Coordinates of N, CA and C in Angstrom, one line a residue:
Chain A
G1 N -61.7 -20.6 5.1 CA -60.5 -20.3 5.8 C -59.3 -21.1 5.3
A2 N -58.1 -20.9 5.7 CA -56.9 -21.6 5.4 C -56.6 -21.5 3.9
V3 N -56.5 -20.3 3.4 CA -56.2 -20.1 2.0 C -54.8 -19.7 1.8
V4 N -54.1 -20.4 0.9 CA -52.7 -20.1 0.6 C -52.6 -19.8 -0.9
S5 N -51.9 -18.7 -1.1 CA -51.7 -18.3 -2.5 C -50.3 -18.5 -2.9
Q6 N -50.0 -18.6 -4.2 CA -48.7 -18.8 -4.7 C -48.5 -18.0 -6.0
H7 N -47.4 -17.4 -6.2 CA -47.2 -16.6 -7.4 C -45.7 -16.6 -7.8
P8 N -45.4 -16.8 -9.1 CA -46.4 -17.0 -10.2 C -46.9 -18.4 -10.3
S9 N -47.9 -18.7 -11.0 CA -48.5 -20.0 -11.2 C -47.6 -20.8 -12.2
R10 N -47.0 -20.0 -13.1 CA -46.2 -20.7 -14.2 C -45.1 -19.7 -14.6
V11 N -43.9 -20.3 -14.7 CA -42.8 -19.4 -15.2 C -41.9 -20.2 -16.1
I12 N -41.4 -19.6 -17.1 CA -40.4 -20.1 -18.0 C -39.2 -19.2 -18.0
C13 N -38.1 -19.8 -17.7 CA -36.9 -19.0 -17.6 C -35.7 -19.6 -18.4
K14 N -34.7 -18.8 -18.7 CA -33.6 -19.4 -19.3 C -32.6 -19.9 -18.3
S15 N -31.8 -20.9 -18.8 CA -30.8 -21.5 -17.9 C -29.8 -20.5 -17.4
G16 N -29.5 -20.5 -16.1 CA -28.6 -19.6 -15.5 C -29.3 -18.4 -14.8
T17 N -30.5 -18.2 -15.0 CA -31.2 -17.1 -14.4 C -31.8 -17.6 -13.0
S18 N -32.3 -16.6 -12.2 CA -32.9 -17.0 -10.9 C -34.4 -16.7 -11.0
V19 N -35.1 -17.4 -10.2 CA -36.6 -17.3 -10.2 C -37.0 -17.2 -8.8
K20 N -37.9 -16.3 -8.5 CA -38.4 -16.2 -7.1 C -39.9 -16.6 -7.1
I21 N -40.3 -17.4 -6.2 CA -41.7 -17.8 -6.0 C -42.2 -17.4 -4.6
E22 N -43.3 -16.7 -4.6 CA -43.9 -16.2 -3.4 C -45.0 -17.1 -2.9
C23 N -45.1 -17.3 -1.6 CA -46.2 -18.1 -1.0 C -46.8 -17.2 0.2
R24 N -48.1 -17.0 0.1 CA -48.7 -16.2 1.1 C -49.9 -16.9 1.7
S25 N -50.0 -16.8 3.1 CA -51.2 -17.3 3.7 C -52.1 -16.1 3.8
L26 N -53.4 -16.2 3.3 CA -54.2 -15.1 3.1 C -55.1 -14.8 4.3
D27 N -55.5 -15.8 5.1 CA -56.5 -15.6 6.1 C -56.1 -16.2 7.4
F28 N -54.8 -16.5 7.6 CA -54.3 -17.0 8.9 C -52.8 -16.7 8.9
Q29 N -52.3 -16.7 10.1 CA -50.8 -16.5 10.3 C -50.1 -17.9 10.3
A30 N -49.2 -18.0 9.4 CA -48.5 -19.2 9.2 C -47.2 -19.3 10.0
T31 N -47.2 -20.0 11.1 CA -46.0 -20.0 11.9 C -44.9 -20.9 11.2
T32 N -45.4 -21.8 10.4 CA -44.4 -22.7 9.6 C -44.9 -22.8 8.2
M33 N -43.9 -22.7 7.3 CA -44.2 -22.9 5.9 C -43.3 -24.0 5.3
F34 N -43.8 -24.7 4.4 CA -43.0 -25.8 3.8 C -42.9 -25.7 2.3
W35 N -41.8 -26.1 1.7 CA -41.7 -26.1 0.3 C -41.4 -27.5 -0.2
Y36 N -42.2 -27.8 -1.2 CA -42.1 -29.2 -1.8 C -41.9 -29.0 -3.3
R37 N -41.3 -30.1 -3.9 CA -41.3 -30.2 -5.4 C -41.9 -31.5 -5.7
Q38 N -42.5 -31.5 -6.9 CA -43.1 -32.8 -7.4 C -42.8 -33.0 -8.9
F39 N -42.2 -34.1 -9.2 CA -42.0 -34.5 -10.6 C -43.2 -35.2 -11.1
P40 N -43.4 -35.2 -12.4 CA -44.6 -35.9 -13.0 C -44.8 -37.3 -12.5
K41 N -46.0 -37.6 -12.0 CA -46.4 -39.0 -11.6 C -45.6 -39.4 -10.3
K42 N -45.0 -38.5 -9.6 CA -44.3 -38.8 -8.4 C -44.9 -38.1 -7.2
S43 N -44.6 -38.6 -6.0 CA -45.2 -37.9 -4.9 C -44.4 -36.7 -4.5
L44 N -45.0 -36.0 -3.5 CA -44.4 -34.7 -3.0 C -43.0 -35.0 -2.3
M45 N -42.1 -34.2 -2.6 CA -40.8 -34.3 -1.9 C -40.6 -33.0 -1.1
L46 N -40.5 -33.1 0.2 CA -40.2 -32.0 1.0 C -38.8 -31.5 0.8
M47 N -38.7 -30.2 0.5 CA -37.4 -29.6 0.3 C -36.9 -28.9 1.6
A48 N -37.8 -28.1 2.2 CA -37.3 -27.4 3.4 C -38.5 -27.0 4.2
T49 N -38.3 -26.7 5.4 CA -39.3 -26.2 6.4 C -38.8 -24.8 6.9
S50 N -39.6 -23.8 6.9 CA -39.2 -22.5 7.4 C -40.2 -22.0 8.5
N51 N -39.6 -21.5 9.5 CA -40.3 -20.8 10.6 C -40.1 -19.3 10.5
E52 N -41.1 -18.6 10.7 CA -41.0 -17.1 10.6 C -39.9 -16.6 11.5
G53 N -39.0 -15.8 10.8 CA -37.9 -15.2 11.5 C -36.7 -16.0 11.7
S54 N -36.7 -17.2 11.3 CA -35.5 -18.1 11.5 C -35.1 -18.7 10.2
K55 N -33.9 -19.3 10.2 CA -33.4 -19.9 9.0 C -34.2 -21.2 8.7
A56 N -34.2 -21.5 7.4 CA -35.0 -22.7 7.0 C -34.2 -23.9 7.3
T57 N -34.9 -25.0 7.5 CA -34.3 -26.3 7.7 C -34.4 -27.1 6.4
Y58 N -33.3 -27.5 5.8 CA -33.4 -28.2 4.5 C -33.3 -29.7 4.7
E59 N -34.0 -30.4 3.8 CA -34.0 -31.8 3.8 C -32.6 -32.3 3.2
Q60 N -32.3 -33.5 3.5 CA -31.0 -34.0 3.0 C -31.0 -34.1 1.5
G61 N -29.9 -33.6 0.9 CA -29.8 -33.6 -0.5 C -30.3 -32.4 -1.2
V62 N -30.9 -31.5 -0.5 CA -31.4 -30.2 -1.0 C -30.3 -29.1 -0.8
E63 N -29.9 -28.5 -1.9 CA -28.8 -27.5 -1.7 C -29.4 -26.2 -1.3
K64 N -28.9 -25.8 -0.1 CA -29.5 -24.5 0.5 C -29.0 -23.3 -0.3
D65 N -27.9 -23.4 -0.9 CA -27.4 -22.2 -1.7 C -28.1 -22.1 -3.0
K66 N -28.7 -23.2 -3.5 CA -29.4 -23.1 -4.7 C -30.8 -22.7 -4.5
F67 N -31.4 -23.2 -3.5 CA -32.8 -23.0 -3.2 C -32.9 -22.1 -1.9
L68 N -32.9 -20.8 -2.1 CA -32.9 -19.9 -1.0 C -34.3 -19.6 -0.5
I69 N -34.5 -19.8 0.8 CA -35.8 -19.6 1.4 C -35.8 -18.5 2.4
N70 N -36.8 -17.6 2.3 CA -36.9 -16.6 3.3 C -38.4 -16.5 3.8
H71 N -38.5 -16.5 5.1 CA -39.8 -16.4 5.7 C -39.8 -15.2 6.6
A72 N -40.0 -14.1 6.0 CA -39.8 -12.8 6.7 C -41.0 -12.4 7.5
S73 N -42.2 -12.9 7.3 CA -43.3 -12.5 8.1 C -44.2 -13.7 8.2
L74 N -45.3 -13.6 9.1 CA -46.2 -14.7 9.3 C -47.1 -15.0 8.2
T75 N -47.0 -14.2 7.1 CA -47.9 -14.5 6.0 C -47.1 -14.7 4.7
L76 N -45.8 -14.6 4.7 CA -45.1 -14.6 3.4 C -43.8 -15.4 3.5
S77 N -43.6 -16.3 2.6 CA -42.4 -17.0 2.5 C -42.0 -17.0 1.0
T78 N -40.7 -16.9 0.7 CA -40.3 -17.0 -0.7 C -39.2 -18.0 -0.9
L79 N -39.3 -18.6 -2.1 CA -38.3 -19.6 -2.6 C -37.6 -19.0 -3.8
T80 N -36.3 -18.9 -3.8 CA -35.6 -18.4 -4.9 C -34.7 -19.6 -5.5
V81 N -35.0 -19.9 -6.7 CA -34.2 -20.9 -7.4 C -33.1 -20.2 -8.1
T82 N -31.8 -20.3 -7.6 CA -30.7 -19.6 -8.2 C -30.0 -20.3 -9.3
S83 N -29.6 -19.6 -10.3 CA -28.9 -20.2 -11.4 C -29.6 -21.5 -11.9
A84 N -30.8 -21.3 -12.3 CA -31.7 -22.5 -12.6 C -31.1 -23.2 -13.8
H85 N -31.3 -24.5 -13.8 CA -30.9 -25.4 -14.9 C -32.1 -26.2 -15.3
P86 N -32.1 -26.8 -16.5 CA -33.3 -27.6 -16.9 C -33.7 -28.7 -16.0
E87 N -32.7 -29.3 -15.2 CA -33.1 -30.3 -14.2 C -33.9 -29.7 -13.0
D88 N -33.9 -28.4 -12.9 CA -34.7 -27.8 -11.8 C -36.2 -27.6 -12.3
S89 N -36.5 -27.9 -13.5 CA -37.9 -27.8 -14.0 C -38.7 -28.8 -13.2
S90 N -39.8 -28.3 -12.6 CA -40.6 -29.1 -11.7 C -41.8 -28.3 -11.3
F91 N -42.7 -28.9 -10.5 CA -43.8 -28.3 -9.9 C -43.5 -28.0 -8.5
Y92 N -43.4 -26.7 -8.1 CA -43.0 -26.3 -6.8 C -44.3 -25.9 -6.0
I93 N -44.5 -26.5 -4.8 CA -45.7 -26.2 -4.1 C -45.3 -25.8 -2.7
C94 N -45.9 -24.8 -2.2 CA -45.7 -24.4 -0.8 C -46.9 -24.8 0.1
S95 N -46.7 -25.0 1.3 CA -47.8 -25.2 2.2 C -47.6 -24.5 3.5
A96 N -48.6 -24.2 4.2 CA -48.5 -23.5 5.5 C -49.3 -24.2 6.6
G97 N -48.7 -24.1 7.8 CA -49.3 -24.6 8.9 C -49.4 -23.5 9.9
A98 N -50.4 -23.6 10.8 CA -50.7 -22.5 11.7 C -50.9 -23.0 13.1
S99 N -50.4 -22.4 14.1 CA -50.7 -22.7 15.5 C -52.2 -22.3 15.7
G100 N -52.9 -23.0 16.6 CA -54.2 -22.6 16.8 C -55.2 -23.5 16.0
R101 N -54.7 -24.0 14.8 CA -55.5 -24.9 14.1 C -55.2 -26.3 14.5
Y102 N -55.9 -27.3 13.9 CA -55.7 -28.7 14.3 C -54.2 -29.0 14.0
P103 N -53.6 -29.7 15.0 CA -52.2 -29.9 14.9 C -51.7 -30.5 13.6
Y104 N -50.7 -29.8 13.1 CA -49.9 -30.3 12.0 C -50.6 -30.3 10.6
E105 N -51.8 -29.8 10.6 CA -52.5 -29.7 9.2 C -51.7 -28.7 8.4
Q106 N -51.5 -29.1 7.1 CA -50.9 -28.2 6.2 C -51.8 -27.9 5.0
Y107 N -51.8 -26.6 4.6 CA -52.7 -26.2 3.6 C -51.8 -25.7 2.4
F108 N -52.1 -26.3 1.2 CA -51.2 -26.1 0.1 C -51.6 -24.9 -0.8
G109 N -50.6 -24.2 -1.3 CA -50.9 -23.2 -2.3 C -51.1 -24.0 -3.6
P110 N -51.5 -23.2 -4.7 CA -51.8 -23.9 -6.0 C -50.6 -24.3 -6.8
G111 N -49.4 -24.0 -6.3 CA -48.2 -24.5 -7.0 C -47.7 -23.6 -8.1
T112 N -46.4 -23.7 -8.4 CA -45.8 -23.0 -9.5 C -45.1 -24.0 -10.4
R113 N -45.4 -23.9 -11.6 CA -44.8 -24.8 -12.6 C -43.6 -24.1 -13.2
L114 N -42.4 -24.6 -12.9 CA -41.2 -23.9 -13.4 C -40.6 -24.7 -14.6
T115 N -40.4 -24.1 -15.7 CA -39.7 -24.7 -16.9 C -38.5 -23.9 -17.1
V116 N -37.3 -24.6 -17.1 CA -36.0 -23.9 -17.4 C -35.6 -24.4 -18.8
T117 N -35.4 -23.4 -19.7 CA -35.0 -23.8 -21.1 C -33.5 -23.6 -21.3
Chain B
Q1 N -35.6 -44.5 8.3 CA -36.4 -43.8 7.3 C -37.9 -44.1 7.5
K2 N -38.6 -43.0 7.8 CA -40.0 -43.2 8.1 C -40.8 -43.3 6.8
E3 N -41.6 -44.3 6.6 CA -42.3 -44.6 5.4 C -43.8 -44.6 5.5
V4 N -44.4 -44.3 4.4 CA -45.8 -44.3 4.2 C -46.1 -45.0 2.9
E5 N -46.8 -46.1 3.0 CA -47.0 -47.0 1.8 C -48.5 -46.9 1.4
Q6 N -48.7 -46.8 0.1 CA -50.0 -46.9 -0.5 C -49.9 -47.7 -1.8
N7 N -51.0 -48.3 -2.2 CA -51.1 -49.0 -3.5 C -51.3 -47.9 -4.5
S8 N -50.4 -48.0 -5.6 CA -50.5 -46.9 -6.5 C -51.7 -46.9 -7.4
G9 N -52.4 -48.1 -7.5 CA -53.6 -48.2 -8.3 C -53.2 -48.4 -9.8
P10 N -54.1 -48.0 -10.7 CA -55.4 -47.3 -10.4 C -56.4 -48.2 -9.8
L11 N -57.2 -47.6 -8.9 CA -58.4 -48.3 -8.4 C -59.6 -47.8 -9.1
S12 N -60.3 -48.7 -9.8 CA -61.4 -48.4 -10.6 C -62.7 -48.8 -9.8
V13 N -63.6 -47.9 -9.7 CA -64.9 -48.3 -9.0 C -66.0 -47.7 -9.9
P14 N -67.2 -48.3 -9.9 CA -68.3 -47.7 -10.7 C -68.9 -46.6 -9.9
E15 N -69.5 -45.7 -10.6 CA -70.2 -44.6 -10.0 C -71.3 -45.1 -9.0
G16 N -71.3 -44.5 -7.8 CA -72.2 -44.9 -6.8 C -71.7 -45.9 -5.8
A17 N -70.6 -46.5 -6.1 CA -70.0 -47.5 -5.3 C -69.1 -46.9 -4.2
I18 N -68.7 -47.7 -3.2 CA -67.8 -47.3 -2.2 C -66.3 -47.5 -2.6
A19 N -65.5 -46.5 -2.6 CA -64.1 -46.6 -2.8 C -63.3 -46.7 -1.5
S20 N -62.4 -47.7 -1.4 CA -61.7 -47.9 -0.2 C -60.2 -47.8 -0.5
L21 N -59.6 -46.8 0.2 CA -58.2 -46.5 -0.1 C -57.4 -46.8 1.2
N22 N -56.3 -47.4 1.1 CA -55.5 -47.9 2.3 C -54.1 -47.3 2.3
C23 N -53.6 -47.3 3.6 CA -52.3 -46.7 3.8 C -51.7 -47.3 5.0
T24 N -50.4 -47.7 5.0 CA -49.7 -48.1 6.2 C -48.5 -47.3 6.4
Y25 N -48.1 -47.2 7.7 CA -47.0 -46.3 8.0 C -46.1 -47.0 9.0
S26 N -44.8 -46.5 9.0 CA -43.8 -47.3 9.8 C -43.5 -46.6 11.1
D27 N -43.8 -45.3 11.3 CA -43.4 -44.7 12.5 C -44.5 -44.8 13.6
R28 N -44.2 -45.7 14.6 CA -45.2 -45.9 15.6 C -45.5 -44.7 16.5
G29 N -44.6 -43.7 16.5 CA -44.8 -42.5 17.3 C -45.7 -41.5 16.6
S30 N -46.2 -41.7 15.4 CA -47.0 -40.8 14.7 C -48.3 -40.6 15.3
Q31 N -48.8 -39.4 15.4 CA -50.1 -39.1 16.1 C -51.1 -38.4 15.2
S32 N -50.7 -37.9 14.0 CA -51.6 -37.2 13.2 C -51.6 -37.7 11.8
F33 N -52.7 -37.9 11.2 CA -52.8 -38.6 9.9 C -53.8 -37.8 9.0
F34 N -53.5 -37.7 7.7 CA -54.2 -36.9 6.8 C -54.4 -37.6 5.5
W35 N -55.5 -37.2 4.8 CA -55.8 -37.6 3.5 C -55.9 -36.4 2.6
Y36 N -55.2 -36.3 1.5 CA -55.2 -35.2 0.6 C -55.7 -35.8 -0.8
R37 N -56.4 -34.9 -1.5 CA -56.8 -35.3 -2.8 C -56.0 -34.4 -3.8
Q38 N -55.5 -35.0 -4.8 CA -54.8 -34.2 -5.8 C -55.3 -34.5 -7.2
Y39 N -55.8 -33.5 -7.9 CA -56.2 -33.7 -9.3 C -55.0 -33.4 -10.1
S40 N -55.0 -34.0 -11.3 CA -53.9 -34.0 -12.2 C -53.5 -32.5 -12.5
G41 N -52.2 -32.2 -12.3 CA -51.7 -30.8 -12.6 C -52.0 -29.8 -11.5
K42 N -52.7 -30.2 -10.4 CA -53.1 -29.3 -9.3 C -52.3 -29.7 -8.1
S43 N -52.4 -28.8 -7.1 CA -51.8 -29.1 -5.8 C -52.7 -29.9 -4.9
P44 N -52.2 -30.5 -3.8 CA -53.0 -31.3 -2.9 C -54.0 -30.5 -2.1
E45 N -55.2 -31.1 -1.9 CA -56.2 -30.4 -1.1 C -56.5 -31.3 0.1
L46 N -56.5 -30.8 1.3 CA -56.8 -31.5 2.5 C -58.3 -31.9 2.6
I47 N -58.6 -33.2 2.7 CA -60.0 -33.6 2.8 C -60.3 -34.2 4.1
M48 N -59.3 -34.8 4.8 CA -59.6 -35.4 6.1 C -58.4 -35.4 7.0
S49 N -58.6 -35.3 8.3 CA -57.5 -35.5 9.2 C -58.1 -36.4 10.3
I50 N -57.2 -37.2 10.9 CA -57.7 -38.1 12.0 C -56.6 -38.2 13.0
Y51 N -56.9 -38.3 14.3 CA -55.9 -38.3 15.3 C -56.1 -39.4 16.3
S52 N -57.3 -40.0 16.3 CA -57.7 -41.0 17.3 C -58.1 -42.3 16.6
N53 N -57.8 -43.4 17.3 CA -58.3 -44.7 16.7 C -59.8 -44.7 16.5
G54 N -60.2 -45.3 15.4 CA -61.6 -45.4 15.1 C -62.0 -44.7 13.8
D55 N -63.2 -44.4 13.7 CA -63.7 -43.8 12.4 C -64.0 -42.3 12.6
K56 N -63.8 -41.6 11.6 CA -64.2 -40.1 11.6 C -64.9 -39.9 10.2
E57 N -66.1 -39.4 10.3 CA -66.9 -39.2 9.1 C -67.1 -37.7 8.8
D58 N -67.1 -37.4 7.5 CA -67.3 -36.0 7.1 C -68.0 -36.2 5.7
G59 N -69.3 -36.0 5.7 CA -70.0 -36.1 4.4 C -69.9 -37.5 3.8
R60 N -69.4 -37.6 2.6 CA -69.3 -38.9 2.0 C -68.0 -39.6 2.3
F61 N -67.1 -38.9 3.1 CA -65.8 -39.5 3.4 C -65.8 -40.0 4.9
T62 N -65.1 -41.1 5.0 CA -64.9 -41.7 6.4 C -63.4 -42.1 6.4
A63 N -62.7 -41.5 7.4 CA -61.3 -42.0 7.7 C -61.3 -43.0 8.8
Q64 N -60.5 -44.0 8.7 CA -60.4 -45.0 9.7 C -58.9 -45.1 10.2
L65 N -58.7 -45.2 11.5 CA -57.3 -45.2 12.0 C -57.2 -46.4 12.9
N66 N -56.1 -47.2 12.8 CA -55.8 -48.3 13.7 C -54.3 -48.1 14.0
K67 N -54.0 -47.5 15.1 CA -52.6 -47.3 15.4 C -51.9 -48.6 15.8
A68 N -52.5 -49.5 16.4 CA -51.9 -50.8 16.7 C -51.4 -51.5 15.4
S69 N -52.2 -51.4 14.4 CA -51.8 -52.0 13.1 C -51.1 -51.1 12.2
Q70 N -51.0 -49.8 12.6 CA -50.3 -48.8 11.8 C -50.9 -48.7 10.4
Y71 N -52.2 -48.5 10.5 CA -53.0 -48.5 9.3 C -54.1 -47.4 9.3
V72 N -54.2 -46.7 8.1 CA -55.1 -45.6 7.9 C -55.9 -45.9 6.6
S73 N -57.2 -45.7 6.6 CA -57.9 -45.9 5.4 C -58.9 -44.7 5.2
L74 N -59.3 -44.6 3.9 CA -60.3 -43.6 3.5 C -61.4 -44.3 2.7
L75 N -62.6 -44.1 3.2 CA -63.7 -44.7 2.4 C -64.5 -43.5 1.8
I76 N -64.8 -43.7 0.5 CA -65.6 -42.7 -0.2 C -66.9 -43.3 -0.6
R77 N -68.0 -42.9 0.0 CA -69.3 -43.5 -0.3 C -69.9 -42.8 -1.5
D78 N -70.8 -43.5 -2.2 CA -71.5 -42.9 -3.4 C -70.5 -42.2 -4.3
S79 N -69.5 -42.9 -4.7 CA -68.4 -42.3 -5.5 C -68.9 -41.6 -6.8
Q80 N -68.4 -40.5 -7.1 CA -68.8 -39.7 -8.3 C -67.6 -39.6 -9.2
P81 N -67.8 -39.4 -10.5 CA -66.7 -39.2 -11.4 C -65.8 -38.0 -11.0
S82 N -66.3 -37.0 -10.3 CA -65.5 -35.9 -9.8 C -64.6 -36.3 -8.7
D83 N -64.7 -37.5 -8.2 CA -63.8 -38.0 -7.1 C -62.6 -38.6 -7.8
S84 N -62.6 -38.8 -9.1 CA -61.4 -39.3 -9.8 C -60.2 -38.4 -9.6
A85 N -59.2 -38.9 -8.9 CA -58.0 -38.1 -8.5 C -57.0 -39.1 -7.9
T86 N -55.9 -38.5 -7.5 CA -54.9 -39.2 -6.7 C -55.1 -38.9 -5.3
Y87 N -55.2 -39.9 -4.4 CA -55.4 -39.6 -3.0 C -54.0 -39.9 -2.3
L88 N -53.6 -38.9 -1.6 CA -52.3 -39.0 -0.8 C -52.6 -39.2 0.6
C89 N -51.9 -40.2 1.2 CA -51.9 -40.4 2.7 C -50.7 -39.6 3.2
A90 N -50.9 -38.9 4.3 CA -49.8 -38.2 4.9 C -49.8 -38.5 6.4
V91 N -48.6 -38.6 7.0 CA -48.4 -38.9 8.4 C -47.4 -37.9 9.0
N92 N -47.8 -37.4 10.1 CA -47.0 -36.4 10.8 C -45.9 -37.1 11.6
S93 N -44.7 -36.6 11.5 CA -43.6 -37.1 12.4 C -42.8 -36.0 12.9
F94 N -42.2 -36.2 14.0 CA -41.3 -35.2 14.6 C -39.9 -35.6 14.5
T95 N -39.1 -34.7 13.9 CA -37.7 -35.0 13.7 C -36.9 -33.8 14.3
G96 N -35.6 -33.9 14.2 CA -34.8 -32.8 14.8 C -35.1 -31.4 14.2
G97 N -35.7 -31.5 12.9 CA -36.0 -30.2 12.3 C -37.4 -29.7 12.6
G98 N -38.1 -30.5 13.4 CA -39.5 -30.1 13.7 C -40.5 -31.1 13.2
N99 N -41.8 -30.7 13.2 CA -42.8 -31.5 12.7 C -42.9 -31.4 11.1
K100 N -43.1 -32.6 10.5 CA -43.3 -32.5 9.1 C -44.1 -33.7 8.7
L101 N -44.7 -33.6 7.5 CA -45.5 -34.7 6.9 C -44.7 -35.5 6.0
T102 N -44.9 -36.8 6.1 CA -44.4 -37.8 5.1 C -45.5 -38.3 4.3
F103 N -45.4 -38.2 3.0 CA -46.5 -38.5 2.1 C -46.2 -39.9 1.5
G104 N -47.3 -40.6 1.3 CA -47.2 -41.8 0.4 C -47.2 -41.4 -1.0
T105 N -47.0 -42.4 -1.9 CA -46.9 -42.0 -3.3 C -48.3 -41.8 -4.0
G106 N -49.3 -42.1 -3.2 CA -50.7 -41.8 -3.7 C -51.3 -43.0 -4.4
T107 N -52.6 -43.1 -4.3 CA -53.4 -44.1 -5.0 C -54.3 -43.3 -6.0
Q108 N -54.2 -43.7 -7.3 CA -55.1 -43.1 -8.3 C -56.4 -43.8 -8.3
L109 N -57.5 -43.0 -8.1 CA -58.8 -43.5 -8.1 C -59.5 -43.1 -9.4
K110 N -60.2 -44.0 -10.0 CA -61.0 -43.7 -11.2 C -62.4 -44.2 -11.0
V111 N -63.3 -43.3 -11.1 CA -64.7 -43.6 -10.9 C -65.4 -43.6 -12.3
E112 N -65.9 -44.7 -12.6 CA -66.4 -44.9 -14.0 C -67.9 -44.8 -14.1
L113 N -68.4 -44.2 -15.1 CA -69.8 -44.0 -15.3 C -70.5 -45.4 -15.6

């Protein structure tokens, strides 16, 4: 149980284009989903928290207009990187938490490696 | 600023030995604590959660929590080369935006043959 999928696993895009990343909880309903980014040899940095049906809460310093998050259902959240630039190249990882499971456990998707050329 | 501190390592142990990983945290109000394992190039995998003071064992893993000292540890018995990874300590905190995990920078573990 507690399987989270993420798609695509790897994407290369040109500077100025937008990229959408999907995160799905496969065997449970995710009341809350989280989006992280991780630079090489660095720890996870929380970008935003989203609850199903409401606006995402962004961490300080994260541009909400650049990183659009939608959590339309209890099993799907999407992150869109708009007008991507090379500095947005990173490993993006989603996680999901569920009510009814042990409090505050988060289960991570396999991640999406974004390269902006 | 809520902080979670870990020694970055690398921590090298011989195969079959006990690996001891440590973590301290600053938020006294934290109630939930987690250990994640992350292999290079992969996403984190939850291996242990602990909520009460004392020890919690699961197979070769034992998590230890001391809230008075704000200290969490993970012991790995009979370490195997496949345990070589970065271990992330995570602590739950409640902010205006809801519950979220704060991660340490991770300790790299190397299990040598």
